[in-house]
Amino acid sequence: MTEEIIIAGFGGQGVLSMGKILCYSGVMQGKEVSWMPSYGPEMRGGTANVTVIISDERISSPILNAYDSAIILNQQSMDKFEKTVKPGGILLYDGNGISRHPTRTDIYIYRADGAEEAARMETTRTFNMIMLGAFLKIKPIVELDNVIKGLKKSLPERYHHLLPLNEKAIHRGMEIVQDIHVVKKV
Amino acid sequence: MEEDFVLMKGNEALAEAAIRAGADGYFGYPITPQSEVMEYLTAAKPWERTGMVVLQAESEVSAINMLYGGAGAGKRVMTSSSSPGISLMQEGISYIAGAELPVVVANVVRGGPGLGTIQPSQSDYFQATKGGGHGDYHLLVLAPSSVQEMADFMPLAFDLAFKYRNPVMILSDGAIGQMMEKVKFQPQRPRMKDEELPGWATTGKTPDRERNIITSLDLDPYRQERFNRKLIEKYQKMKEEEVRFETFQCEDAEYLFVAYGTSSRICQKSVQLAREKGIKAGLFRPITLFPFPEKQVGALADQVKGMLSVEMSAGQMVEDVRLATNGKVPVEHYGRMGGVIPTPDEIVEVLIQKFIGG
């Protein structure tokens, strides 16, 4: 199993930390992982993205131009990454602020309105965990137990009181994700 | 079992590995994309753990001269920087090579020339392998391609530096520095005790021996030439004993990618993609860039139809590949610059276009 994922959105949406938690979950499940951020001008405001690879084998290139899954959190990222999903792959997006919705017919498209849902929770910072939950519902590449362990390992101890809230957000994401487009089997 | 692994950036792994390698001191000045090295060290407070000194100098020039002093006293000292900062250090590195002192310098390369970009590049290959500063000298250059190797090469670099009394460079780039992967560390090595310091160290003259003098200056041309010859012998010994490399699907390869560091990771994927298209590609990855694995690359020239040197530069290592193959096989270069990272499939396209046609 090798899963190549791009997570992309605005700086501050928790893109990089979502990737980190996914990686830690993979580590907990005994997988090889790599986390390659865009660290350039992007992290100084504007868009942020991270390439996450989770695999049973040693990972070759940490930098890719085609992905099994894309988690897209803003319009710029949609414009940039919709075309990079491999045919038969998955595109999950948050509908908030999206004016041009994905149009590909050869990929599986899912939508989870995480930003809207996060606004109903104790803090909007749960947004990235809602989206992670939505993704894991579609593609359970790591077991939920390991995600919780990964979350614990990646959060500094002073934030451990927020673990139950994050777990709740993951479950919310799993509930709100909806199919938009399913590839027809030929 | 997985508890033994931690997830870390390459820069952080390098820093933790330095502490565990029993380093006595780190002297540096912040620059993207390697600032996490000093950030990690200051947060880890190794002065409480092992007594290691961590000091932010007022500039790179100052940092490298602190290394000169520390190494002269026989201590395990290191610095890290990125391209423009490494350029500033070149005078000091030349002096250190001339004084035959063991230091470790990590260069987390970014694109240039000048301030260039903060994105990854491999455009400092010439500077790292051909001397860098003035005078006839070489660094021993190790090129990690993973976060694990950022950690593993740190104690190795110190060992080689002391074995040869020569500066060792760890040449990585912004991608490896910023990327997070699983890493497992070697156990903590003790720092050297005073009685374990090398005999040449300037630790204060005792009545039973001559004064130790560390200098890179000799005004007698014949003595200086003898010294230059001694350095050549040292580099020759490195060529015989320290060449390190890795091959990937070379056994039946008809076309060979030659790539180091980040590029070698990308090319590994390119090998896979090329083979899916029925092209027998392989990868040769130099781990030591100086000494360059010239014999091993030369031997593969008899087997393959073409070699493609893939670098994030305008074409630097390709010159060493051409020297090693000496015209026996066509050698081409493919490079991206300015912080652009080539993608696996674009490299396969270039291979097809340059060697196979169609």
Coordinates of C-alpha atoms in Angstrom, one line a residue, chain A residues 7 17 21 25 28 32 37 40 42-43 46 50 78 80 95 98 102 107 123-124 127-128 151 168:
Chain A
I7 CA -3.3 18.7 1.5
S17 CA -0.5 20.0 11.2
I21 CA -1.0 14.1 12.4
S25 CA -0.9 8.0 12.7
M28 CA 1.8 4.3 14.9
E32 CA 6.8 4.5 6.3
P37 CA 5.8 21.1 3.2
G40 CA 8.8 29.0 0.8
E42 CA 3.8 30.3 1.1
M43 CA 4.4 29.9 4.8
G46 CA -1.1 33.0 1.5
V50 CA 2.0 19.6 2.2
M78 CA -8.5 23.8 -6.2
K80 CA -3.8 24.2 -8.8
G95 CA -17.1 24.0 0.1
I98 CA -15.3 27.7 -3.4
P102 CA -14.4 20.5 -9.3
I107 CA -12.1 10.9 -10.1
T123 CA -13.3 26.4 18.5
T124 CA -13.0 26.8 14.7
F127 CA -11.5 22.6 11.1
N128 CA -8.5 20.5 10.0
L151 CA -2.7 13.1 17.6
K168 CA -15.0 14.7 18.4

